[in-house]
Amino acid sequence: MNKGTLVVLSGFSGAGKGTIVKRLMEKYDEYILSISATTRKPREGEVHGVHYFFESKETFESMIQNNDLLEYAHYTGSGSYYGTPKEFAMKNLEDGKNVILEIEYQGAMQVKKQYPNALLVFITPPSIEELKRRLISRNTETAEQIQSRFETAKVEAPIMSSYEYILINDDLEEAVDDLHKIVKASRYSTERQNSFISMIQNDVKSLSL
């Protein structure tokens, strides 16, 4: 019961995943954001062990071979690897922290396969019209980049049902509190209470006056 929850967050671009995570960590101190490993070079101001674990290609591929990653992906365009180190996540879970992974669908499914107790949550605006409005109103991307976001959303929509919870981000504070409630409630699911259930089932056999 004292172990933390591995929380996997995915969602449409423009759904507000990063904003929700930032506010969740400001509001509740039992959360920590997982640090990814990557083979790309650090950008100006980035610090190893804070923004990413910057690893060589050889080290990263060794981590893959040794099953030291919860999930990983190789991006052919840049040639870089990205992944989630097990050690960081597992240590913080044992310390009672809820570890947040903000990753895409493919990574989420990899995590669930390796760690069945992971909690998968998909974040979405209340409507596609609202998603479109948010992407356009950001004024940070070209028309081509926005259209690319739309095409990605078309791929992501059919897989929403693969997640255990859908979190609708209509009001930020409400969405943050709802996510916190989901995480708290998940601690009592039968999936996470297997060891406790087994203990009760074994002990009840000897129950007598």
Phi, psi and omega in degrees: 000337182273353180284145179285175179251135175273111186254115181258118181250127172230175178160170179297147170296126184100357180283342178096025182302309183297321180294319179296315180298315180300314182290322178300317182287333175289324188273327183231131187271003181268012181248148174218140180273127179298144177259124181278156171259147179210156177262357179286160181285147178297141173273167182304127178092349180278140185239133177300131179085355177246303179270317177209164163265109183273115185238157173286161177300320181296317179296317181297315181294330174293322177297322177296312182298325183271005180058041181267006182239140174286329178197159175200163177214150176243122183263111186295329181300310181267340184079008185266149171262147170225144179194172181250109179295135179294317189304313181298312183295313184294321179298315182289327175296316179296329179280000177093005179277145170274116186264125183259128173246120177256095188221170181275176187305312184300317178294321180300318180291325176297316180297314182298325179292319182280328185227084187302337180282357178299143179258118184257122182233130178253128183257134182215150169290171182291343180201163177291328176298320178291322176300314179299316181299316182295317181296320181287320185287346179294330179056035181244357186225157177283169178300322180294320179293320178296317179298325177296322176297320179298316181296322177296320179298325179295328178282323185285327185305316182294342184261005180303325183289353176283348181267155182282330180224146171249123180252116181269117181265086176259319176235125188303306184298322178294319179296319179297314180293323178296319179296318178299318179295320178299315181296315181297316182294326183296338180297338184256010178290151179298330179298321182273349184252023182303316182294321178293318179300316179298320179298314180297316182295323178287317183292327184292338180296330181260012183290122178198166178284000000 
